[in-house]
Structure formats: structure tokens, C-alpha cells
CSV table of C-alpha atoms and ligand atoms in Angstrom, one decimal:
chain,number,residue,atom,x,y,z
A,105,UNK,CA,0.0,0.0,0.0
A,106,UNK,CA,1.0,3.6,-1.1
A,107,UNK,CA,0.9,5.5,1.8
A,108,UNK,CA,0.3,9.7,2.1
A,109,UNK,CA,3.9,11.6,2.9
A,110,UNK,CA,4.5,11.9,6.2
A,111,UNK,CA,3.1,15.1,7.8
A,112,UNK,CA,0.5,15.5,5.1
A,113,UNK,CA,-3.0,14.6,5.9
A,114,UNK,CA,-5.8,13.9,4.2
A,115,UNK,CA,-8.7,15.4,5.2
A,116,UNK,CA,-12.3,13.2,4.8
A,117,UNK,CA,-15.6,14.1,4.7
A,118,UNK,CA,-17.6,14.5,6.4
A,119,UNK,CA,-14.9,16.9,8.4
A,120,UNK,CA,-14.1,18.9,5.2
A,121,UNK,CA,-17.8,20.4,5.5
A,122,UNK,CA,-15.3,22.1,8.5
A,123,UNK,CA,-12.9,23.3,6.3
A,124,UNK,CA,-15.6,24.7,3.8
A,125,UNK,CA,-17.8,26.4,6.8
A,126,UNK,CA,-14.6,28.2,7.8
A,127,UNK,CA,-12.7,29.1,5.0
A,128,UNK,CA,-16.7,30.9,3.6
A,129,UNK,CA,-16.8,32.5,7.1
A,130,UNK,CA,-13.4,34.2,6.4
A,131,UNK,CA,-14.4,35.2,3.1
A,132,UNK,CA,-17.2,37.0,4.2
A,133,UNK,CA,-15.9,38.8,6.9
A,134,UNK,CA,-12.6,39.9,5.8
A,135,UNK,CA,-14.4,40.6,2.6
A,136,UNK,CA,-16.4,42.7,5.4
A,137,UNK,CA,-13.4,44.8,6.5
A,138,UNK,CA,-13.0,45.3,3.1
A,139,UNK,CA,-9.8,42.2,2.1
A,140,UNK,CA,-9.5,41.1,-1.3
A,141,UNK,CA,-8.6,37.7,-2.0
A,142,UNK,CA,-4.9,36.7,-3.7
A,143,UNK,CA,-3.8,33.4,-5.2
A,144,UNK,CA,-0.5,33.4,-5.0
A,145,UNK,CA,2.1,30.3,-6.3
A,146,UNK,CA,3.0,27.4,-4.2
A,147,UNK,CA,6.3,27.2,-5.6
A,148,UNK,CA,8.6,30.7,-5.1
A,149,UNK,CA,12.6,31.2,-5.5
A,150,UNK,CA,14.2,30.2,-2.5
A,151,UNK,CA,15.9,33.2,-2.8
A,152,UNK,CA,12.8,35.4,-1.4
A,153,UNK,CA,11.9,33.3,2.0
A,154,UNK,CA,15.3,33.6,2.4
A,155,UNK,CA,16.0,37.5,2.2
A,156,UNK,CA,12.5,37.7,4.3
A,157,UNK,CA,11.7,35.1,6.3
A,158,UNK,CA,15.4,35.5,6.6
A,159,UNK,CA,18.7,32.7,7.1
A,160,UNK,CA,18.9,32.4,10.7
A,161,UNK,CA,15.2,31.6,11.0
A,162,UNK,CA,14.5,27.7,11.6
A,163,UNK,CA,12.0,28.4,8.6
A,164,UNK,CA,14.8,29.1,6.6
A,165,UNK,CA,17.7,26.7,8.1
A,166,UNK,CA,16.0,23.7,8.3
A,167,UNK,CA,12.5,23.7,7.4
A,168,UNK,CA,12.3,24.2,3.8
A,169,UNK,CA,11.2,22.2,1.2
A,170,UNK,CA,13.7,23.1,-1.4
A,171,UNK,CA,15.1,21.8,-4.7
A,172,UNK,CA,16.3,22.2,-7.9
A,173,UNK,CA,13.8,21.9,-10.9
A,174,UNK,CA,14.9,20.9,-14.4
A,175,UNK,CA,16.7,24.3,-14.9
A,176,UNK,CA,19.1,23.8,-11.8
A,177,UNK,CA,17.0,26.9,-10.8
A,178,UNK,CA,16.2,26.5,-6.6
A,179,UNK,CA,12.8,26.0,-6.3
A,180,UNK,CA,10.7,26.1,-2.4
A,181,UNK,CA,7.2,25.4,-1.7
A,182,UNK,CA,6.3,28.3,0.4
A,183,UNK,CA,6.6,28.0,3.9
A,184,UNK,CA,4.5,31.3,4.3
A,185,UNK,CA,2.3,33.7,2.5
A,186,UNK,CA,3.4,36.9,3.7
A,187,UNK,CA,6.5,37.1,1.6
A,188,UNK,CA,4.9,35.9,-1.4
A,189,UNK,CA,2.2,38.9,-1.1
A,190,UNK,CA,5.6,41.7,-0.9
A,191,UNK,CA,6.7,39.8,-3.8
A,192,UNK,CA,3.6,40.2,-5.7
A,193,UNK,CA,2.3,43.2,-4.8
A,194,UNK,CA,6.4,45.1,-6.4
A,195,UNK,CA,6.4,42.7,-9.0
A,196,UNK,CA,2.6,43.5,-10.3
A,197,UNK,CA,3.3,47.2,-9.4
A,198,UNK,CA,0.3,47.3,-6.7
A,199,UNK,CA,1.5,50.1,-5.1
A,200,UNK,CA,-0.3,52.1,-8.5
A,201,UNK,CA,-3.6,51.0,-6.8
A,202,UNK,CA,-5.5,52.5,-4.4
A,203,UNK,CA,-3.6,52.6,-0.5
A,204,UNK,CA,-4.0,51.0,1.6
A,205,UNK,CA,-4.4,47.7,-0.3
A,206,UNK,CA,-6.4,44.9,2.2
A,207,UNK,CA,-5.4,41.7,1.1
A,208,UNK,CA,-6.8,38.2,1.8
A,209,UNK,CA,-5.6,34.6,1.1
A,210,UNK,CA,-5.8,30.6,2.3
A,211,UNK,CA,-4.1,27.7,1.3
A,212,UNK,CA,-1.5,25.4,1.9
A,213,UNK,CA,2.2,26.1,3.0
A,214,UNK,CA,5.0,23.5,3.7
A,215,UNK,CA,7.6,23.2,6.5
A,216,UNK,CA,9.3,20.3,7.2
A,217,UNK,CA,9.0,20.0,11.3
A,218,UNK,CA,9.4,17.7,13.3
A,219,UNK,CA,5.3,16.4,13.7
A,220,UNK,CA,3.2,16.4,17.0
A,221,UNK,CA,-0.1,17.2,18.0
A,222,UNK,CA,-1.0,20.3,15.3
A,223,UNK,CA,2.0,20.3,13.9
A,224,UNK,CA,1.9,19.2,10.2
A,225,UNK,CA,4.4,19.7,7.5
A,226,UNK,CA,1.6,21.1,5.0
A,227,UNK,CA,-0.7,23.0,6.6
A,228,UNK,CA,-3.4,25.8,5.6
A,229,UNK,CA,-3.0,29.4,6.6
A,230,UNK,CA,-5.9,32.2,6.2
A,231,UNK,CA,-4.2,35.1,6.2
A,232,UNK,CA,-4.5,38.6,5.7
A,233,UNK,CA,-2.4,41.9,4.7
A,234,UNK,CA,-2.5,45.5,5.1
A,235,UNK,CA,-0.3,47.0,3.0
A,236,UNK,CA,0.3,50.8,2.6
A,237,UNK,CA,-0.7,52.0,5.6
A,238,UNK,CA,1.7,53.3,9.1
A,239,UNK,CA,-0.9,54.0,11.2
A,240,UNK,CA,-1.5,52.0,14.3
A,241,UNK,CA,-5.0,52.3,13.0
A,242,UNK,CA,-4.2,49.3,10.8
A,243,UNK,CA,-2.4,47.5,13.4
A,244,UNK,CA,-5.8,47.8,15.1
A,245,UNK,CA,-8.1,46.8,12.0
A,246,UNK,CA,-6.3,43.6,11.2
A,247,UNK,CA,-7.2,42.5,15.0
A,248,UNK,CA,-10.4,43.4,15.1
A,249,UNK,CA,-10.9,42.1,12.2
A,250,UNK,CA,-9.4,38.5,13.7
A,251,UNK,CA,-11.5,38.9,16.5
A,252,UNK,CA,-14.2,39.0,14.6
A,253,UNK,CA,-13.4,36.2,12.6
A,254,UNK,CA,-13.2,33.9,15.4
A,255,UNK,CA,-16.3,35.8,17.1
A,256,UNK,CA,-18.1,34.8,14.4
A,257,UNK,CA,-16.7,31.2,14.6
A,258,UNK,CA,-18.3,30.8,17.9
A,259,UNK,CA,-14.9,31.3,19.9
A,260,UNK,CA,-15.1,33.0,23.1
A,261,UNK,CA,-12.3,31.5,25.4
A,262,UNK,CA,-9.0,32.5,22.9
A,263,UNK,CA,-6.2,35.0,24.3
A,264,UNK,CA,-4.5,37.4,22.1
A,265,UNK,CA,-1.1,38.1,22.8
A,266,UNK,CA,0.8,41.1,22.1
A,267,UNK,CA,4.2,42.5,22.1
A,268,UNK,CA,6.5,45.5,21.0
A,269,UNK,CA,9.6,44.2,19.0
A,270,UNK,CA,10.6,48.0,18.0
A,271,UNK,CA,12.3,49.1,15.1
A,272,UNK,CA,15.4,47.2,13.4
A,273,UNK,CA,17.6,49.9,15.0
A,274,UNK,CA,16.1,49.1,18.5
A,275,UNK,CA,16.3,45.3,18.2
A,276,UNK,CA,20.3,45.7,17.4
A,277,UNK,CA,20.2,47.5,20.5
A,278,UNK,CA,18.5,44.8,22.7
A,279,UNK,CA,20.3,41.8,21.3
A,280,UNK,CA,23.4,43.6,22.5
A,281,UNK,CA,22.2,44.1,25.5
A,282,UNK,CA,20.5,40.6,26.0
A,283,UNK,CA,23.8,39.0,25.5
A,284,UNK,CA,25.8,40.9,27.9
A,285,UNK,CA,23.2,40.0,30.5
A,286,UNK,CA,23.3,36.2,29.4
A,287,UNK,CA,27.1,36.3,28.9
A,288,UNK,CA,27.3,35.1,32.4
A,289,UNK,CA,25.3,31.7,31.8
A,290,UNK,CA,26.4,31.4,28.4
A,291,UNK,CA,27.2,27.4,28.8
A,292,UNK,CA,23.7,26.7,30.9
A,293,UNK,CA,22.0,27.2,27.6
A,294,UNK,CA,21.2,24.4,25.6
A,295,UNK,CA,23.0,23.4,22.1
A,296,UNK,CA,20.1,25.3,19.8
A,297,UNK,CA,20.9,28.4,21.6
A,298,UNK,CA,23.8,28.3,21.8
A,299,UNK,CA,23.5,28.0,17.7
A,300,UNK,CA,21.1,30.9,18.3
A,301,UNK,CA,23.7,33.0,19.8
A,302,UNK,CA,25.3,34.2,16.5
A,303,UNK,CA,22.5,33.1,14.2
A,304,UNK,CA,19.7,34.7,15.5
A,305,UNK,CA,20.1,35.3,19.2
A,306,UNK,CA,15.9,36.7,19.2
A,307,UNK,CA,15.5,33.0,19.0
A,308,UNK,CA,16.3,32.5,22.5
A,309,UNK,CA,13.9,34.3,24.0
A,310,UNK,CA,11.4,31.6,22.3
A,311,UNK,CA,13.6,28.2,23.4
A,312,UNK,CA,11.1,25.8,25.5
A,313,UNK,CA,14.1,24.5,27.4
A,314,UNK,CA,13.6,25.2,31.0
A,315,UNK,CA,17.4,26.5,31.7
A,316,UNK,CA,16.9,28.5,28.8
A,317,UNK,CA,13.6,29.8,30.3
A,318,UNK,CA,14.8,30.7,33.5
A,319,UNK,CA,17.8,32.5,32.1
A,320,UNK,CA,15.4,34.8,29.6
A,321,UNK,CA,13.2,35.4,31.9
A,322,UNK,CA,15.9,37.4,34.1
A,323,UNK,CA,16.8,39.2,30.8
A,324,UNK,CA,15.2,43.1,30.0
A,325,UNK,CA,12.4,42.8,28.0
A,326,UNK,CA,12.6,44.2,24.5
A,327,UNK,CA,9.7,46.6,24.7
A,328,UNK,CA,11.8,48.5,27.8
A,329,UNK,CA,14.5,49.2,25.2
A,330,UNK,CA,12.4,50.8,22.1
A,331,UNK,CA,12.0,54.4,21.1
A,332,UNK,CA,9.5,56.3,21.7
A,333,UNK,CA,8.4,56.2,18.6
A,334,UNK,CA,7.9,52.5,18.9
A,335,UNK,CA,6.8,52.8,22.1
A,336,UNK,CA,3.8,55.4,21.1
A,337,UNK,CA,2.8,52.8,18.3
A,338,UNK,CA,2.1,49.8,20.0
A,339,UNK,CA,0.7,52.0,23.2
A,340,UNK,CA,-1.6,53.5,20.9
A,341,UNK,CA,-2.8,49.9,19.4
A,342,UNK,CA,-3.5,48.8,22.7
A,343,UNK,CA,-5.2,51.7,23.9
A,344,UNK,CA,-7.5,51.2,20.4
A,345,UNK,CA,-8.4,47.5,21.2
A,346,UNK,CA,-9.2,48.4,24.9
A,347,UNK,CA,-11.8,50.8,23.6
A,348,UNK,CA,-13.5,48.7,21.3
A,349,UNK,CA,-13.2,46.3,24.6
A,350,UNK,CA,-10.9,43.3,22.7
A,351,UNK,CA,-8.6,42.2,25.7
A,352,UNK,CA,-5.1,41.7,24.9
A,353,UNK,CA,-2.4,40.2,26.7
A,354,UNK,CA,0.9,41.9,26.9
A,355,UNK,CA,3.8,38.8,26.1
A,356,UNK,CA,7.5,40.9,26.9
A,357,UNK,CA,8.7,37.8,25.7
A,358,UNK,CA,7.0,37.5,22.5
A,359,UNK,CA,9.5,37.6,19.6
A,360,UNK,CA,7.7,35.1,16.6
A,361,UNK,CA,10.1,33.2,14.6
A,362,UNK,CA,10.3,35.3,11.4
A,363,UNK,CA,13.1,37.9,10.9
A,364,UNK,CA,10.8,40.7,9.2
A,365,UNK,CA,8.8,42.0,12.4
A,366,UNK,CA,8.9,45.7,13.8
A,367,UNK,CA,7.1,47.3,16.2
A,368,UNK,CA,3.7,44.9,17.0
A,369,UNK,CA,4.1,41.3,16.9
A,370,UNK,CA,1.4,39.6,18.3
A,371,UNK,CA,-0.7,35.8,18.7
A,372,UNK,CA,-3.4,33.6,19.4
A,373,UNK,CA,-3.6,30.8,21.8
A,374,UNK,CA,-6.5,28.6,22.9
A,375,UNK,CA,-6.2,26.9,26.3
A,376,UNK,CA,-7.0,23.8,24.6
A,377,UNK,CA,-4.1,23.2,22.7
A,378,UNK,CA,-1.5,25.9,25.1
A,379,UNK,CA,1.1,28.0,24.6
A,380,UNK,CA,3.3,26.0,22.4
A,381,UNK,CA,0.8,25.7,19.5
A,382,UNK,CA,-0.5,29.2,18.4
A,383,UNK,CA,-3.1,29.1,16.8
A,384,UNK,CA,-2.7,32.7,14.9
A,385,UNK,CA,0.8,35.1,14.5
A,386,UNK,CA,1.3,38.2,13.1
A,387,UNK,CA,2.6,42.0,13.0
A,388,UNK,CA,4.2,44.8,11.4
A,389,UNK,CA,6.9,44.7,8.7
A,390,UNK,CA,7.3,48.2,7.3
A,391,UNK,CA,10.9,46.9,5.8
A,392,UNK,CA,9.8,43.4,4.0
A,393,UNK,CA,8.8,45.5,1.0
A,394,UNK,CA,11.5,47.8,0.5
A,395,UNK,CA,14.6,44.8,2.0
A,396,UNK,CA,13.3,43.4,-1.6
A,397,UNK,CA,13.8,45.8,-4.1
A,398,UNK,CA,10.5,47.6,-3.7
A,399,UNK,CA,9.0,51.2,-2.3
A,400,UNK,CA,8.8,52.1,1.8
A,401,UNK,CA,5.5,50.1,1.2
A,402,UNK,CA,4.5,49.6,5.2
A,403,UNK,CA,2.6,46.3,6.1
A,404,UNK,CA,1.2,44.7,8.9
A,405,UNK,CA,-1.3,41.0,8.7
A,406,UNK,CA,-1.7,38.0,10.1
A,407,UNK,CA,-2.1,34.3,9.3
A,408,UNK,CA,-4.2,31.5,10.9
A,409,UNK,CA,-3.1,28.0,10.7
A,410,UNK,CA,-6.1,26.6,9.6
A,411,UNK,CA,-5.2,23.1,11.0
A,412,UNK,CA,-5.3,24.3,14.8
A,413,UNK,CA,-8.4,26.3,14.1
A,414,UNK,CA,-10.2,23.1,13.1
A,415,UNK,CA,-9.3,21.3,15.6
A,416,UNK,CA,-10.7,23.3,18.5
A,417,UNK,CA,-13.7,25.0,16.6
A,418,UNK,CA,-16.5,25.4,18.9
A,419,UNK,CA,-19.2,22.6,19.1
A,420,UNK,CA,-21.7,25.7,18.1
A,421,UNK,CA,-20.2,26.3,15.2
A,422,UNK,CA,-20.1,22.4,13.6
A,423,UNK,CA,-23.6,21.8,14.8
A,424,UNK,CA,-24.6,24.7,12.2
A,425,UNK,CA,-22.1,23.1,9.7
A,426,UNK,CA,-23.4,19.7,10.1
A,427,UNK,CA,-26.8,20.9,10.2
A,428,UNK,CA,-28.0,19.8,6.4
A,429,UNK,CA,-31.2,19.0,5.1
A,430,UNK,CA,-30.6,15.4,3.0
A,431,UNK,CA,-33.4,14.1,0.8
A,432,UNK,CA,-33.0,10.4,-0.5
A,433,UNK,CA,-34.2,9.6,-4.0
A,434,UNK,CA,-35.2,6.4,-4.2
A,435,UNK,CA,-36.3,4.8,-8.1
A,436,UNK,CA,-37.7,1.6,-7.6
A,437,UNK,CA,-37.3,-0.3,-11.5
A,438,UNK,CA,-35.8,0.5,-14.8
A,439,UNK,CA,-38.3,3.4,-16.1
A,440,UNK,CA,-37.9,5.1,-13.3
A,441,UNK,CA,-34.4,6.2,-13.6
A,442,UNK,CA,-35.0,9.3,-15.7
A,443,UNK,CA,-37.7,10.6,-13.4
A,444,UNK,CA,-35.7,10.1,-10.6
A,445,UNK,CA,-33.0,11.9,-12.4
A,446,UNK,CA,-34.9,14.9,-12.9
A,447,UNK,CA,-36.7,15.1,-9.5
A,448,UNK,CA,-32.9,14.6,-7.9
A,449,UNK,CA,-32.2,17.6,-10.0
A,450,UNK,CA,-34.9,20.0,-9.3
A,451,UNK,CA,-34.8,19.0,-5.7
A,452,UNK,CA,-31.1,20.4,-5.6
A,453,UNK,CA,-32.2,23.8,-7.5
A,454,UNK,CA,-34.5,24.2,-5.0
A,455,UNK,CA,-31.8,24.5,-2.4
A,456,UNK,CA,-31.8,20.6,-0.8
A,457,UNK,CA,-29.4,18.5,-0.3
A,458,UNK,CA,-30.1,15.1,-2.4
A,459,UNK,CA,-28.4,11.2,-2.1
A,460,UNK,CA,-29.9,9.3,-5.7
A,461,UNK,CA,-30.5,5.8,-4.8
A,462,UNK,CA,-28.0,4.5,-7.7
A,463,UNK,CA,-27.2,0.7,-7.3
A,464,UNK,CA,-30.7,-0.5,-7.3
A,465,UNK,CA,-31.5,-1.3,-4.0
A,466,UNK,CA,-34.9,-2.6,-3.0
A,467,UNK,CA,-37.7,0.0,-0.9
A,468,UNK,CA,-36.3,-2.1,2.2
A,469,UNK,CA,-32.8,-1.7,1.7
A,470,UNK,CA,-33.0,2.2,0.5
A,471,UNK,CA,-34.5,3.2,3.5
A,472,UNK,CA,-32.1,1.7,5.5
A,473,UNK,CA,-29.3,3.4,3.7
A,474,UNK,CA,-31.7,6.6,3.5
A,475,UNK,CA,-31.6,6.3,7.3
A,476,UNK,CA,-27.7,6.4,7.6
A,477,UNK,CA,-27.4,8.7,4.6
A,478,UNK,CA,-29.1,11.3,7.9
A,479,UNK,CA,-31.6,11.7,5.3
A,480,UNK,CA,-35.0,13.8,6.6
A,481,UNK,CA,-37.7,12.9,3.5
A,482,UNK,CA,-37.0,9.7,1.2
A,483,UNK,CA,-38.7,10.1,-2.4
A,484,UNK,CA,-39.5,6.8,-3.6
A,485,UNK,CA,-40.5,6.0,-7.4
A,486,UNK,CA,-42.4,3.1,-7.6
A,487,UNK,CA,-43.5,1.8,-11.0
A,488,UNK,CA,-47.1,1.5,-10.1
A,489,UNK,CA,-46.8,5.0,-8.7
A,490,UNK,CA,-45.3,6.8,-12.0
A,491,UNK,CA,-47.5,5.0,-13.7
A,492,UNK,CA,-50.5,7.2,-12.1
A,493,UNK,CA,-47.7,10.5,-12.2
A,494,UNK,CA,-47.3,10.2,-8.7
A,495,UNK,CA,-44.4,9.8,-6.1
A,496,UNK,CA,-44.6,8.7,-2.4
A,497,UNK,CA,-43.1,10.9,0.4
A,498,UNK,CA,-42.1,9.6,3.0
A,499,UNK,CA,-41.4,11.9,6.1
A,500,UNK,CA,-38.4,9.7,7.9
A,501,UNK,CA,-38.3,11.4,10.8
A,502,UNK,CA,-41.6,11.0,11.7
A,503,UNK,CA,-42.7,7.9,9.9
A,504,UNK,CA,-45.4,9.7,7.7
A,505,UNK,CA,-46.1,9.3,4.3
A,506,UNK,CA,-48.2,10.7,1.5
A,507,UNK,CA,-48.7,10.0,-2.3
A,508,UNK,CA,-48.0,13.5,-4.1
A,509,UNK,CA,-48.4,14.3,-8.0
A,510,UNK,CA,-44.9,14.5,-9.8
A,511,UNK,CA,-45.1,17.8,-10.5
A,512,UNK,CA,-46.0,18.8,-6.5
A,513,UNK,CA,-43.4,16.8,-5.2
A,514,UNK,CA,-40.4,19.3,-5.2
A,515,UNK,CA,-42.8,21.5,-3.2
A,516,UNK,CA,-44.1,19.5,-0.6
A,517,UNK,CA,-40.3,17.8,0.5
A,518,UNK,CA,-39.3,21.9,0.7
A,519,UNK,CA,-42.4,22.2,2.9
A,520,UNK,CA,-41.7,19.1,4.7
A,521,UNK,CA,-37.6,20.4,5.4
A,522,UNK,CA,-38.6,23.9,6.9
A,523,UNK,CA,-40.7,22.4,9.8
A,524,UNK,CA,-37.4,20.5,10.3
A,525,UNK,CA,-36.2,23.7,11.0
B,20,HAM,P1,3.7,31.9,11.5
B,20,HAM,O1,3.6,32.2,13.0
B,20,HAM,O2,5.0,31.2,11.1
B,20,HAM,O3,3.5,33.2,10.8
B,20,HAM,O4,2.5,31.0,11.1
B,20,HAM,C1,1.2,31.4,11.3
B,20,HAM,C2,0.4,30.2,11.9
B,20,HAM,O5,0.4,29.1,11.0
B,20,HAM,C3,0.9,29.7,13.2
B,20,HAM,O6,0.4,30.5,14.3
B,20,HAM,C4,0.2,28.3,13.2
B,20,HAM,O7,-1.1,28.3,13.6
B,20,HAM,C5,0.3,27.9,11.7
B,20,HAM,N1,1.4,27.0,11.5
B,20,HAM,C6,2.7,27.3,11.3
B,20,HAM,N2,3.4,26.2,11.2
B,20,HAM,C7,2.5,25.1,11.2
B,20,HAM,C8,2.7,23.7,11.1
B,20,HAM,N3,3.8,23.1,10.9
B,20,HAM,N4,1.5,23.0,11.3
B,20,HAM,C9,0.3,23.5,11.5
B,20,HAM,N5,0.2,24.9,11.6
B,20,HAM,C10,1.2,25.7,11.5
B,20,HAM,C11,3.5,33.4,9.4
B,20,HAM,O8,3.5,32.5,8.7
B,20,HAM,C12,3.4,34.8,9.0
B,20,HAM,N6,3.4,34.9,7.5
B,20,HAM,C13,2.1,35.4,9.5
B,20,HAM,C14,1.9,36.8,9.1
B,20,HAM,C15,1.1,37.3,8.1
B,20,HAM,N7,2.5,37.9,9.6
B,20,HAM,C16,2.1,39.0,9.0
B,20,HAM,N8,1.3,38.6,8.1
């Protein structure tokens, strides 16, 4: 047996109703805020994840999907979406659009990691971008807007986490500083920071070794070494989302894993799955644009890992998805095939959900399959019935049944779904 590549999944029905539930639920509300949605490639030069995302990044070092196609040309399936949008938007000269320009997109992204619980090597993101815009204002929009999203969703027990990273002048500043404090316990910290230290020492702040906690969280935290510029930024985000009354969490440790963050930098973790698997990251990168070849085009976003979203949906919210209304059509003999063909079709124009009895089961045995099919009404077409223009309806969930004309048919199962309701 050929068996799926490890860290892939594939993803069955009934549960991709889910997927389908959310992914229209994001539409329409980021379509709300006023997002438009991007398709971008799967497949990008490794050469932009790599001046983005950036080298010291375990992204970048040892998570990538990378090879060389026919061309010898380095290929990588996109670990993230974020640097794909910058690349778009210079290369298809968005900036001549109107600013700011919202921007929407879902789909799979590919990291080799190391799998657990949540942790897949592809995985779907819904994400969203802000681009042309400074303002804290559109820090502010991008989380109301996720709040909303997952409002909507049904969520009411997820904590949004927030930190100031300052500018790229700032954070030189603070790793400087964070290594002469750690300079002292520089051999208590365990082999991947030690890595860390002249990689990407930020990286250390986010090690789940316990020494390595301990030791950070004696260090300064990076927002008490920002301008004032920075500082007034993420104050005034904060000050925004406590008016509209959408709590957030200060995190002073909060650094996320990519390299092109400034200023906010924030997350989303349920108590279900706990700290280590955020549901949500995102934040400013005013430089992403310009570090590759394009205008001082500001951004800020966010991207949801769809995966982790699924997994702890509210019961609310799949009850409505699963909620459908089936009808079974069930042709009883060779001429009533085409009838049964044409009822199955008007049926779904009229907005039902339909199962065609197709590999001729007897009454007995479609019911029973009409019953596990979670159908509500089964339509049977008997010859002796056709033969008069007629159909039976039978009402499966209360064990009724009535003989209708052909043509009435579609009407009464309609009737008969809405006092399901
Ligand atoms: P990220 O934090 O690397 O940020 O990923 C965003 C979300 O994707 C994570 O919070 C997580 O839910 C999900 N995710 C990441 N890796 C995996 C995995 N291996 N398995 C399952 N889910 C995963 C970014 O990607 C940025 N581009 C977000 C952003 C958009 N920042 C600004 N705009």
C-alpha cells in the first residue's frame, strides 16, 4: 500500500464540511473589513523566503522544502504567505492601486518540522495583509478584524497576545544588550541556543528548554529598550483595542520566529491546545517591501493555521455546519431512472441537499441506507406510482407518508424540510 507523505494529511468528509464552513466564514468577513482575495504560487525562489523570512530563521535553516527543478534553478514550496504577497504586490506594481491595499488569502504552506499534535508539514493558513498603511490604525483593524473572525466562529475563550519588538535599530540595540546580561550563563543554555547566539540570538527568548527559560526570563524585556516612537505605536494599538473592549495580553517575551517583524508582533492561543501551539501570529513589517527591491510600502497582517483552528472550533459552530437537510431519492425499477434523475435535479435547484439511490436497491434496503445517509424525507418511485404520475413521500423522521403528483413533489419535500427547522 501507497501511503500519504508523512506530515501530510488527508482530510475526509464529512470533516471537510469544516474546512468549507470556515474558510466561507473568512471570506465573508474579511471581505467585510473590506480584504480582497490573492492566489498566490506554491512554488517561489528560494531566494525570497530567504531575504524575508530571513537565514537564521529555523524556517529558513531547516525547514524548507527546497530543490532544484529541471533548470538547476532553486525552487521552495512556500513556507508562508506573507513574503509571497511583498513579492507580488512590487512585481505586479500594486503600489499604482489605491492605498491601503487589504489583502486576503488561504491555502496550503510546507515546513518540514518535526510532527506532533497540530504540527503538520503542509498546513493551511488564512491570512491577511494590510499594505500601505503606518498607522496603528491598521495595526488595530487587522485584529479586530481576527477577532471577529473567530467571534463569528463561535470562539469565546481564545487570548491574544501582544508584544512590541521596536524598530530594526532598536532590536540591534536589545540583542546587544541581551547577551551581555546572558554572557554570564552562556554554557547553561542548551545546544540550539547556543546556535542561536550568533545566528539569530531573538531565537532565544522563544527556546522551551527550562534553563533557557529561567535564564530569559531574568533578561530586560525588549519593549523597555524601544524608542518612543515604537513605544507610542504599540501603546496607541492597545489603547484602540481596549476601547472597542478586545482584551489583549501583553507577552514581553513575544519575539515570533520570522526575521521581518517591527514594532507589534502579536498571537493567538486557545487553552486547549496551550502556549506552544499558536493558533494565529502576526505584526508589522514596514521593511519586507523595501529589504526586496521595492518602495517604503509599510505592512502589517496575520495568518491562521487553519489546522489548529479546526481542531478546537467550537461545538456551536459544527452543529450549524453539520446541520444539512438530506433528501434520498429512491427509483424503484428500470423506467424510473430518468424521473428520478430529474426530481434529484430539481430537488437540488431548489436549495436541498439530495443522495440518488443509484445501485438498485430494493424499498427495504434504500430506507435503511436513507436512514444512515441522515436523510430527513425519502422520495420513492415506484413503477405502479409513476404510472399514475405520482411519487410517495415519506417523512423519515416522523414515519409519515403521503402519495404527491410528480409535478408537486419538489414543493411538498421543501415544505416538509422547513418544519425541520
Ligand atoms: P507563523 O507564525 O509562522 O507566521 O505561522 C502562522 C500560523 O500558521 C501559526 O500560528 C500556526 O497556527 C500555523 N502553523 C505554522 N506552522 C505550522 C505547522 N507546521 N503545522 C500547522 N500549523 C502551522 C506566518 O506564517 C506569517 N506569514 C504570519 C503573518 C502574516 N505575519 C504577517 N502577516
Amino acid at each position: 500500500m501507497i501511503r500519504k507523505v508523512k506530515g501530510t494529511r488527508d482530510i475526509l468528509p464529512p470533516e471537510t464540511r469544516l474546512w468549507n464552513e470556515v474558510e466561507r466564514t473568512a471570506l465573508r468577513v474579511f471581505e467585510g473589513f473590506g480584504y480582497s482575495e490573492i492566489r498566490l504560487p506554491l512554488l517561489e525562489p528560494t531566494e525570497l523566503f530567504v531575504r524575508t523570512v530571513g537565514e537564521g530563521t529555523d524556517i529558513v535553516s531547516k525547514e524548507m522544502y527546497t530543490f532544484a527543478d529541471r533548470k538547476g534553478r532553486s525552487l521552495t514550496l512556500r513556507p508562508e504567505g506573507t513574503a509571497s504577497v511583498a513579492r507580488a504586490f512590487i512585481e505586479n506594481g500594486l503600489g499604482q492601486r489605491p492605498q491601503p491595499l487589504r489583502l486576503s488569502y488561504f491555502g496550503p504552506m510546507f515546513r518540514y518540522e518535526r510532527m506532533q499534535r497540530g504540527r503538520y508539514r503542509q498546513f493551511s493558513q488564512i491570512g491577511i495583509e494590510v499594505l500601505g498603511a503606518a498607522t496603528p490604525a491598521a495595526d488595530v483593524e487587522v485584529i479586530v478584524a481576527l477577532h471577529t473572525f473567530l467571534a463569528e466562529l463561535g470562539f469565546d475563550n481564545l487570548i491574544i497576545v501582544l508584544n512590541n519588538l521596536g524598530d530594526p535599530e532598536d532590536r540591534e540595540r536589545f540583542i546587544a544588550g541581551l547577551k551581555t546580561e546572558l554572557t554570564p550563563h552562556r554554557e547553561e543554555l542548551c545546544g540550539d541556543c547556543q546556535r542561536r547566539w550568533d545566528e539569530n540570538p531573538l531565537r532565544i527568548l522563544d527556546c522551551k528548554v527550562p534553563r533557557c527559560r529561567e535564564l530569559v526570563a531574568e533578561t530586560t524585556p525588549v519593549a523597555d529598550v524601544v524608542s518612543e516612537d515604537a513605544r507610542h505605536h504599540v501603546a496607541a494599538v492597545e489603547d484602540a483595542l481596549d476601547a472597542v473592549s478586545i482584551p489583549v495580553r501583553r507577552a514581553p517575551r513575544l519575539v515570533r520566529g520570522l526575521d521581518y517583524y517591527l514594532r507589534t508582533v502579536f498571537e493567538v492561543i486557545s487553552p486547549e491546545l496551550g502556549e506552544d501551539t499558536v493558533i494565529c501570529g502576526g505584526g508589522r513589517y514596514d521593511r519586507l517591501i523595501s529589504d526586496l527591491g521595492g518602495a517604503a510600502v509599510p505592512g502589517v497582517g496575520f495568518a491562521i493555521g487553519e489546522d489548529r483552528l479546526i481542531e478546537v472550533l467550537p461545538q456551536s459552530f459544527k452543529d450549524r455546519a453539520f446541520d444539512e437537510r438530506v433528501v434520498t431519492v429512491l427509483p424503484l425499477g428500470d423506467g424510473s431512472v430518468a424521473p428520478a434523475t430529474a426530481l434529484a435535479r430539481d430537488l437540488v435547484r431548489a436549495g436541498a441537499t439530495v443522495h440518488t439511490e443509484v445501485t438498485g436497491r430494493s424499498l427495504k434496503a434504500g430506507l435503511k441506507w436513507s436512514g444512515k445517509m441522515n436523510s430527513s424525507v425519502a422520495v420513492i418511485l415506484g413503477e405502479q406510482e409513476l404510472a399514475e404520475g405520482a411519487a410517495l413521500i415519506r417523512d423519515l423522521r416522523r414515519g409519515e407518508q403521503e402519495k404527491a403528483a410528480l409535478d408537486r413533489v419538489v414543493g411538498r419535500v421543501v415544505e416538509l424540510l422547513r418544519v425541520e427547522e
